[in-house]
Coordinates of C-alpha atoms and ligand atoms in Angstrom, one line a residue:
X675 CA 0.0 0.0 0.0
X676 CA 2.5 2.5 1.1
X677 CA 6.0 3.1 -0.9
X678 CA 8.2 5.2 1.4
X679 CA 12.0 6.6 0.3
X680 CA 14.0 7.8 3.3
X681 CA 13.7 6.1 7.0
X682 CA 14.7 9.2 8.9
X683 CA 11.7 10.8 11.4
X684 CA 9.4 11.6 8.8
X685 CA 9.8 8.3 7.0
X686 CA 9.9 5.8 9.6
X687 CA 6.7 7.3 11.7
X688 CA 5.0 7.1 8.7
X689 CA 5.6 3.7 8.1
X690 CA 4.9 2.6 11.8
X691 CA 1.6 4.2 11.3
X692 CA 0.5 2.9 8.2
X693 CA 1.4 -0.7 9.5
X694 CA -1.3 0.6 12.7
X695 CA -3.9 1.0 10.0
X696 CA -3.1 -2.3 8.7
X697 CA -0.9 -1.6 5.6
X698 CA 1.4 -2.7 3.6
X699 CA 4.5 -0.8 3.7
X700 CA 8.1 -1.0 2.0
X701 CA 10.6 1.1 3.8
X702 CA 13.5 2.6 1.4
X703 CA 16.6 3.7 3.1
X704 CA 20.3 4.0 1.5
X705 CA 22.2 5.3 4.8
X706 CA 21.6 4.0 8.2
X707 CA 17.7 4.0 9.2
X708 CA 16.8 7.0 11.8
X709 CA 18.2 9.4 9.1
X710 CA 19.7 12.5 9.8
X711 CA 17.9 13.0 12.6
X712 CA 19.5 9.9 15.0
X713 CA 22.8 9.5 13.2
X714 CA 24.1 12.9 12.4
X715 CA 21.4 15.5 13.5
X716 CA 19.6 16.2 17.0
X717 CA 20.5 12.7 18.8
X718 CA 24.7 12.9 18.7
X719 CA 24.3 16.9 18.8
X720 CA 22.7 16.7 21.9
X721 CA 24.8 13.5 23.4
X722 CA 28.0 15.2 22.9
X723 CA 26.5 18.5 24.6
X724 CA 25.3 16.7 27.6
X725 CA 28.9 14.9 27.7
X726 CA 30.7 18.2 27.4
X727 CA 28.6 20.0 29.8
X728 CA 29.9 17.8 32.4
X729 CA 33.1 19.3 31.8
X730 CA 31.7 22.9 31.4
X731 CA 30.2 22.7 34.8
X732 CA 33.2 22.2 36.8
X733 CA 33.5 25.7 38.2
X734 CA 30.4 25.7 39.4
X735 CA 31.1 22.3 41.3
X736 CA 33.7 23.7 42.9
X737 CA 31.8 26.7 43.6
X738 CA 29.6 24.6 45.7
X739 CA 32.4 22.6 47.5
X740 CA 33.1 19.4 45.2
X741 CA 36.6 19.4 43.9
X742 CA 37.1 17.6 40.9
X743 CA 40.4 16.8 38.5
X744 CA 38.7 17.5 35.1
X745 CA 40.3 15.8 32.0
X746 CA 38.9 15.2 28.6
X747 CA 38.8 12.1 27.2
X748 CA 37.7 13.3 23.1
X749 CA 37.9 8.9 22.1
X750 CA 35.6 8.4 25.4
X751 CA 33.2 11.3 24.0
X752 CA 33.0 10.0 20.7
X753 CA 32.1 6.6 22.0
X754 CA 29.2 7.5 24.1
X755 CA 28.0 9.5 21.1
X756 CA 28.3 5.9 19.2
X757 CA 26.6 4.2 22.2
X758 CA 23.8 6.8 22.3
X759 CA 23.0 6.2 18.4
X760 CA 23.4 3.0 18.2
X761 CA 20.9 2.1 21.1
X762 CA 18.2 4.2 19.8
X763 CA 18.8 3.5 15.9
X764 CA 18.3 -0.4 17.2
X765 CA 15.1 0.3 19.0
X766 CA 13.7 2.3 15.7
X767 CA 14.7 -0.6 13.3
X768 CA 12.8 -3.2 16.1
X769 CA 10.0 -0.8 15.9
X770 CA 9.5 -1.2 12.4
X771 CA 10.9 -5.2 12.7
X772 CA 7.9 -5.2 15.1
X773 CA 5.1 -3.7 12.8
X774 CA 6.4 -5.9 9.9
X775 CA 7.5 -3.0 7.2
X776 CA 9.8 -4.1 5.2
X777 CA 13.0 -2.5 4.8
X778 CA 15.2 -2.1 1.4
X779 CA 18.6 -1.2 1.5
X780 CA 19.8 1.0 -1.3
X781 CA 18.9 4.1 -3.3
X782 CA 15.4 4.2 -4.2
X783 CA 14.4 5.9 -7.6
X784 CA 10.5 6.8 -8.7
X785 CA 10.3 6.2 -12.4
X786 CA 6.9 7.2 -12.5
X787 CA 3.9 7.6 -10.1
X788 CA 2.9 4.3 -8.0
X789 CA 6.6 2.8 -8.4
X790 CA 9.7 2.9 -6.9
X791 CA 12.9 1.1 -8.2
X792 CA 15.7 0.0 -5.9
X793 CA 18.5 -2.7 -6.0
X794 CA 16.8 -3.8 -9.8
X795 CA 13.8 -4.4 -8.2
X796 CA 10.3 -2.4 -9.4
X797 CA 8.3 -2.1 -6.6
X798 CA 4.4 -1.1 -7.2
X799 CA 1.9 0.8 -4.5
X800 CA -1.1 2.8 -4.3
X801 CA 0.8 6.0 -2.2
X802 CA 4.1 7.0 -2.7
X803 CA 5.8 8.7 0.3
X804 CA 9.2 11.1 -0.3
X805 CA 10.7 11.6 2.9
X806 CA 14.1 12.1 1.7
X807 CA 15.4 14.8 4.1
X808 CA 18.4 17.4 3.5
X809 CA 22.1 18.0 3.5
X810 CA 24.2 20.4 4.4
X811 CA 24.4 23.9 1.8
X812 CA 28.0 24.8 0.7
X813 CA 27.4 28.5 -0.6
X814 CA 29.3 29.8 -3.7
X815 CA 31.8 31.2 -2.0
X816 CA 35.1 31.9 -3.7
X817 CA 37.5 28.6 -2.7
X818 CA 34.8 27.4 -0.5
X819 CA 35.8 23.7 -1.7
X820 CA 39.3 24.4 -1.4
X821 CA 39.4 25.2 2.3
X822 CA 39.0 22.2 4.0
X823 CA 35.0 23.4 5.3
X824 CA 33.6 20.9 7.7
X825 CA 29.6 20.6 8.0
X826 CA 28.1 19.3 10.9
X827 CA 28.3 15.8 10.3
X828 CA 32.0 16.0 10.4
X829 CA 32.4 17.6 13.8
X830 CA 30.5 15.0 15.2
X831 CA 33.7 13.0 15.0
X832 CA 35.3 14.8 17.3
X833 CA 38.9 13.2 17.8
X834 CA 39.3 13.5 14.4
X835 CA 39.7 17.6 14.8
X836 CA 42.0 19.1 17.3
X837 CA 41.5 22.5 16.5
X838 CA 41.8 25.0 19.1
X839 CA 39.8 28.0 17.0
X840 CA 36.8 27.0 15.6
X841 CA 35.4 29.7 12.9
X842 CA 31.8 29.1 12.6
X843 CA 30.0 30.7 9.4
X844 CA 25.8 30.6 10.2
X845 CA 24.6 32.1 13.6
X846 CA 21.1 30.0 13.4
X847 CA 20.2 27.1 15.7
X848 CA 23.0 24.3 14.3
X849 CA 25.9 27.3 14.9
X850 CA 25.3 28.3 17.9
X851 CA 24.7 24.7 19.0
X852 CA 28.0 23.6 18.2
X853 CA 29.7 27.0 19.1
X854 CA 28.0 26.4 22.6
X855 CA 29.3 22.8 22.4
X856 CA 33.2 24.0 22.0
X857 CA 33.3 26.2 24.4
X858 CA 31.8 23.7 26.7
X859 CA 35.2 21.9 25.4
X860 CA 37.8 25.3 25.8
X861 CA 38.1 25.7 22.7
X862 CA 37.9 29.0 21.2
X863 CA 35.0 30.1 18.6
X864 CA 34.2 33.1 16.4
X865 CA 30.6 33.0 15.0
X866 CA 30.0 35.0 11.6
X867 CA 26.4 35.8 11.0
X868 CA 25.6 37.6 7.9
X869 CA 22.1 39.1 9.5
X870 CA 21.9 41.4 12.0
X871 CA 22.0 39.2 15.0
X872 CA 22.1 35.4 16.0
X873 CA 19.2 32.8 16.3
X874 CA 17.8 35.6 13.7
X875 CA 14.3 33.7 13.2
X876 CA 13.6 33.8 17.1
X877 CA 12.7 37.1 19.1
X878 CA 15.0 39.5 19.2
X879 CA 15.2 39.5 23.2
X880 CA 16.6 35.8 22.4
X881 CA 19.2 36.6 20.3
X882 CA 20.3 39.5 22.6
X883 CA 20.3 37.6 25.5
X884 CA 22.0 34.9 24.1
X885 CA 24.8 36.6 22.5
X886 CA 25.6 38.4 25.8
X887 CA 25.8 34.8 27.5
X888 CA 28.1 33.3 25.1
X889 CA 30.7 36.1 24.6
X890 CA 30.5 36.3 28.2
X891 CA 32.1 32.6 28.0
X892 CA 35.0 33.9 25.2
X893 CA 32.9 33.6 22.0
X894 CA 33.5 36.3 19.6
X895 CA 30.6 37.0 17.3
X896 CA 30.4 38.8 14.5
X897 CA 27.0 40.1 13.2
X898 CA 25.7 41.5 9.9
X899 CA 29.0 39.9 8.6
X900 CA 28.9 38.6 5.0
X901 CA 32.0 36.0 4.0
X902 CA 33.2 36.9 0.6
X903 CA 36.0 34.6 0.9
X904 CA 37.5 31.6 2.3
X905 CA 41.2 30.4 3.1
X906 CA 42.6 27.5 4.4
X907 CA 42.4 28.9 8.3
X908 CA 41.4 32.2 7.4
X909 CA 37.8 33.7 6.5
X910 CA 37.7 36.9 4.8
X911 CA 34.6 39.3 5.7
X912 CA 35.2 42.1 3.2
X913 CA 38.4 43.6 4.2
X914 CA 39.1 42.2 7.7
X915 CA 39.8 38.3 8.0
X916 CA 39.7 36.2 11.3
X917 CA 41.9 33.4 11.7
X918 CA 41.0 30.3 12.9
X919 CA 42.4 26.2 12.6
X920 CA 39.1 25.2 11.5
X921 CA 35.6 26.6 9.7
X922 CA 32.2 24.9 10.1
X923 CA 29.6 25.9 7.5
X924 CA 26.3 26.0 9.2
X925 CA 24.6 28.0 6.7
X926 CA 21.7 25.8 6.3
X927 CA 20.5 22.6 4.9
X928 CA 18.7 22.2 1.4
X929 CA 16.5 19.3 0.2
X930 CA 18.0 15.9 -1.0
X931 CA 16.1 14.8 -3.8
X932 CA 19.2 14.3 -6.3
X933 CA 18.5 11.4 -8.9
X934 CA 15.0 10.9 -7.6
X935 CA 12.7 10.8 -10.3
X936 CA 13.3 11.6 -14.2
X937 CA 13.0 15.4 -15.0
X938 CA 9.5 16.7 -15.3
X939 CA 7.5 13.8 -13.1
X940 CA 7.3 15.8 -10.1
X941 CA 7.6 19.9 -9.7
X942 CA 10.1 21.4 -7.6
X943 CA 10.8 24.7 -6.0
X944 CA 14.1 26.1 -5.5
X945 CA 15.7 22.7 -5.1
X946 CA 12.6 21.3 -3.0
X947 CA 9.8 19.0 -3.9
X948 CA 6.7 21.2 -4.1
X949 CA 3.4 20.0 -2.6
X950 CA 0.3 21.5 -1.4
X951 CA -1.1 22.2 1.7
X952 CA -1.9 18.3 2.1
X953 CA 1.4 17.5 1.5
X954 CA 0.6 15.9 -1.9
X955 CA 3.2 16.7 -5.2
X956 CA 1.4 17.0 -8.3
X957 CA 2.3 13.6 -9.2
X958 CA -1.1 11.3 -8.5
X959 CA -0.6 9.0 -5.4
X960 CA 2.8 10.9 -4.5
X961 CA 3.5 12.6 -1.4
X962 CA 6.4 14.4 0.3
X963 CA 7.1 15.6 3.7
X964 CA 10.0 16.7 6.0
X965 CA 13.4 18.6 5.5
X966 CA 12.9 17.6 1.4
X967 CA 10.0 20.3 0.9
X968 CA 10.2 23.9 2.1
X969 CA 9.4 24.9 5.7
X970 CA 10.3 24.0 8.7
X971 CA 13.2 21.7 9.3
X972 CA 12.8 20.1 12.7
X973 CA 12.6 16.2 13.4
X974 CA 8.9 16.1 15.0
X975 CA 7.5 18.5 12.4
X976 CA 8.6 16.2 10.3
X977 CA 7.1 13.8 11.9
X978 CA 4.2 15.5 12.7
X979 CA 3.5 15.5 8.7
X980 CA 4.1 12.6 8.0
X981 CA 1.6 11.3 10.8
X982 CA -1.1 13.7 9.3
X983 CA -0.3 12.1 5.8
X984 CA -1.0 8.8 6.6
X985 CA -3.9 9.6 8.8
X986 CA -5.8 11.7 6.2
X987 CA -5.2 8.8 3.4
X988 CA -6.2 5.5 6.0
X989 CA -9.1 7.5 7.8
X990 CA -10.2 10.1 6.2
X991 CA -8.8 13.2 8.7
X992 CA -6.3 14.0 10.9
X993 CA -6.5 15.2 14.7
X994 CA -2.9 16.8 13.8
X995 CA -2.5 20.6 14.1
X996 CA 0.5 21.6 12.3
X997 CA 0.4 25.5 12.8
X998 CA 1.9 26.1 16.0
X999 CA 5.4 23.9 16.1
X1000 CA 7.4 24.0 18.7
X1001 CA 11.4 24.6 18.5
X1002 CA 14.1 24.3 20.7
X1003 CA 17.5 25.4 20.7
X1004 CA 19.8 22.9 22.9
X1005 CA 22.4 25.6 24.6
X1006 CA 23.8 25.3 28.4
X1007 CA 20.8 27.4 28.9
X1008 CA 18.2 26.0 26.9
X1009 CA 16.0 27.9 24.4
X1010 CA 12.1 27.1 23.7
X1011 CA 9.6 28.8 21.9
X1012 CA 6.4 27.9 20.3
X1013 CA 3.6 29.5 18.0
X1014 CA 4.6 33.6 16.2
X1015 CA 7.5 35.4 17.6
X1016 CA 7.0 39.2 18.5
X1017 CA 8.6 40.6 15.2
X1018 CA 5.8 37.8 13.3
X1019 CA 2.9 39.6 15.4
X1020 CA 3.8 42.7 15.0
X1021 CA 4.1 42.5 10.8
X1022 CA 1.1 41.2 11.2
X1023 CA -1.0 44.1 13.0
X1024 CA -1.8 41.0 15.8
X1025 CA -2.7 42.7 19.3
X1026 CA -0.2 40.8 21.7
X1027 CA 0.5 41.2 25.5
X1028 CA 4.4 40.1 26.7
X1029 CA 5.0 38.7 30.0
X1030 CA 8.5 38.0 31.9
X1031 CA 10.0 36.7 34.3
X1032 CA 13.3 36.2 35.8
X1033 CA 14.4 32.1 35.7
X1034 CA 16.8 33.5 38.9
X1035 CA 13.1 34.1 40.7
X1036 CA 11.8 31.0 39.5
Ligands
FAD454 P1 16.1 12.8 7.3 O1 16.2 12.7 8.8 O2 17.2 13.6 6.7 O3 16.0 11.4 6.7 C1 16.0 11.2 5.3 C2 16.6 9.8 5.0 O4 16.3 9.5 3.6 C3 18.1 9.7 5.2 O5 18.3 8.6 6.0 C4 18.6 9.4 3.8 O6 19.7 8.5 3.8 C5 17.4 8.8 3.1 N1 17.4 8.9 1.6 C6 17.6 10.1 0.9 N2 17.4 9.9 -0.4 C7 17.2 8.5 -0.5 C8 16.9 7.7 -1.7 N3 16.8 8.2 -2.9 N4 16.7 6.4 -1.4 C9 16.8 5.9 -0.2 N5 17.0 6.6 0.9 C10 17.2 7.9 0.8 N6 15.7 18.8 14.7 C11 15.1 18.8 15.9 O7 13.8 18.8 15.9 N7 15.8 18.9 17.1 C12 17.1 19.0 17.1 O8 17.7 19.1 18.1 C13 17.8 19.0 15.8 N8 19.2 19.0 15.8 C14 19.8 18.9 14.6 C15 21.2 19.0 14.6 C16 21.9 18.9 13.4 C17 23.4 19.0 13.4 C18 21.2 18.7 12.2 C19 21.9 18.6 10.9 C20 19.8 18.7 12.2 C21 19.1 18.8 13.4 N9 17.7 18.8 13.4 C22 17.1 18.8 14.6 C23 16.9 18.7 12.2 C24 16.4 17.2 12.0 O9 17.5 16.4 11.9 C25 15.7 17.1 10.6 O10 14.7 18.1 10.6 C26 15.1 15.8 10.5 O11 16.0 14.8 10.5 C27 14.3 15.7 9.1 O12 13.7 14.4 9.0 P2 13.4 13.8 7.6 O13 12.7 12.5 7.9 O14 12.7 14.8 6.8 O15 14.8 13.6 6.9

């Protein structure tokens, strides 16, 4: 019944569901199933910054009394990183073991609506699902190839880069997670963001706040800062440079649907599948939800969609309300917000009353 490419948040929920409903579902999945989401997204992310924190928190031990000998043990990190994602990719792949869907290994291709090839086998079912998900945007930056970049996934691995200044281009929620995350570690860290602030989506008052915190631990950050060009250990912003040993590109992540289907079956939109607001492409029987169509890129949103997908095609409706998301931003001091920021309320003429309070009085 169900077809579904890519077995990352959006993918796999959907196929858990549609077994619920008593369907037949074919799982495709050419990396390792939880997608980017368990393996190189939110769940090591957040393991290494609970790990680190550990370390980061020492003063304040002392503070209150309890002496401690810190040292760093990067190989020791890494592992319980490993540990983390391999514990809950295992319960995810039981999950679906456990509902029956069956999973294929390899790169799935859609030749045409209601099939799917993968591994030389045609596969043929009434809904299609792309949940495909995103990688990492390199911008056309002069020498940007050149210099040695690493995204995200490759500072996960973190024995493999003693740097001592990391240079980190993109102040949004994965920069300023992994700038938090090295100076938990004492490393040094620069952030270059080209807009006007940090965290620029959130409310202002976030972005302030947060700023103040984390060059109050050593970060330097540079704001409406636009990189015109890259050196190995250097990163030019017009005419003044900073110099670093390393340079993560968190700039943003654009939707993986390369060598998906043949030109002209399904639409796209600046690089992303385009659907409407029931998630369907314009392909009959095809859907697409998650990181690989515009919006929000968070792992239960994409979730969230799917769920609503697969509810509205097995009962008719869904109870899922998809308008106010929540986000979070994973920093020593943690960041939540759901619903229209202040800036979104006031462009919009919305009558809105603030309220706040001190977390020192809480
Ligand atoms: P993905 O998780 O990307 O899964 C897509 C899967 O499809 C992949 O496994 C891929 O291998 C597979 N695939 C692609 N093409 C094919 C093909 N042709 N055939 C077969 N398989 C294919 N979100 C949060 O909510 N909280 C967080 O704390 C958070 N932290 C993050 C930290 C980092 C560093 C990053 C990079 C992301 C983070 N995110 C976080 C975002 C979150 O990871 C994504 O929004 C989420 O993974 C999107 O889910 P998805 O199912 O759409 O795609």
């Amino acid at each position: 019944d169900f077809l579904i490419i890519g077995a990352g948040p959006a993918g796999y929920t959907a196929a858990i569901q549609a077994a619920h409903y008593g369907r037949s579902v074919v799982l495709f999945e050419e990396k390792a199933v939880g997608g980017t989401c368990l393996n190189v997204g939110c769940i090591p992310t957040k393991a290494l910054i609970h790990a680190s924190s550990f370390y980061a928190g020492m003063p304040a031990a002392e503070r209150c009394g309890v002496h401690l000998e810190g040292k760093l043990d990067l190989d020791r990190m890494n592992a319980y990183k490993e540990e983390t994602v391999i514990t809950l990719r295992s319960g995810v792949e039981s999950l679906l073991k456990g509902n029956k869907v069956e999973i294929v290994r390899g790169h799935a291709f859609i030749p045409s609506a209601h099939h799917v090839q993968c591994g030389g086998t045609d596969y043929e079912g009434e809904t299609i699902l792309i949940a495909t998900g995103s990688e990492p945007v390199l911008p056309p930056i002069p020498s940007a190839q050149e210099c040695g970049l690493l995204t995200s996934s490759d500072l996960l691995d973190l024995p493999a880069h003693p740097f001592t200044h990391l240079a980190v281009i993109g102040g949004g929620v994965i920069g300023c997670e992994f700038a938090n995350l090295m100076l938990n570690l004492g490393r040094q860290v620069t952030i270059i963001e080209m807009k006007d602030r940090i965290l620029p989506e959130m409310d202002r008052e976030i972005s302030q706040n947060l700023s103040m915190l984390l060059k109050r631990r050593g970060a330097e950050i540079r704001t409406g800062a636009g990189v015109t060009r890259l050196e190995k250990n250097r990163v030019w912003i017009g005419e003044k440079s900073v110099d670093c040993d390393a340079i993560l590109m968190a700039v943003g992540r654009r939707s993986s649907c390369r060598d998906l289907f043949p030109e002209g079956l399904l639409e796209t939109d600046r690089g992303s599948i385009r659907v409407n607001a029931e998630f369907a492409t314009n392909a009959e029987g095809v859907y697409a939800c998650g990181d690989c169509v515009h919006g929000i890129q968070l792992a239960h949103y994409a979730a969230a969609c799917a769920s609503s997908i697969v509810e509205k095609i097995c009962s008719g409706a869904s109870r899922i309300h998809l308008d106010t998301v929540p986000a979070c931003v994973y920093l020593n001091q943690e960041i939540a917000c759901v619903g229209r920021s202040e800036e979104q309320l006031k462009e919009q003429g919305v009558v809105y009353r603030t309220g706040r309070y001190s977390m020192l009085g809480n």
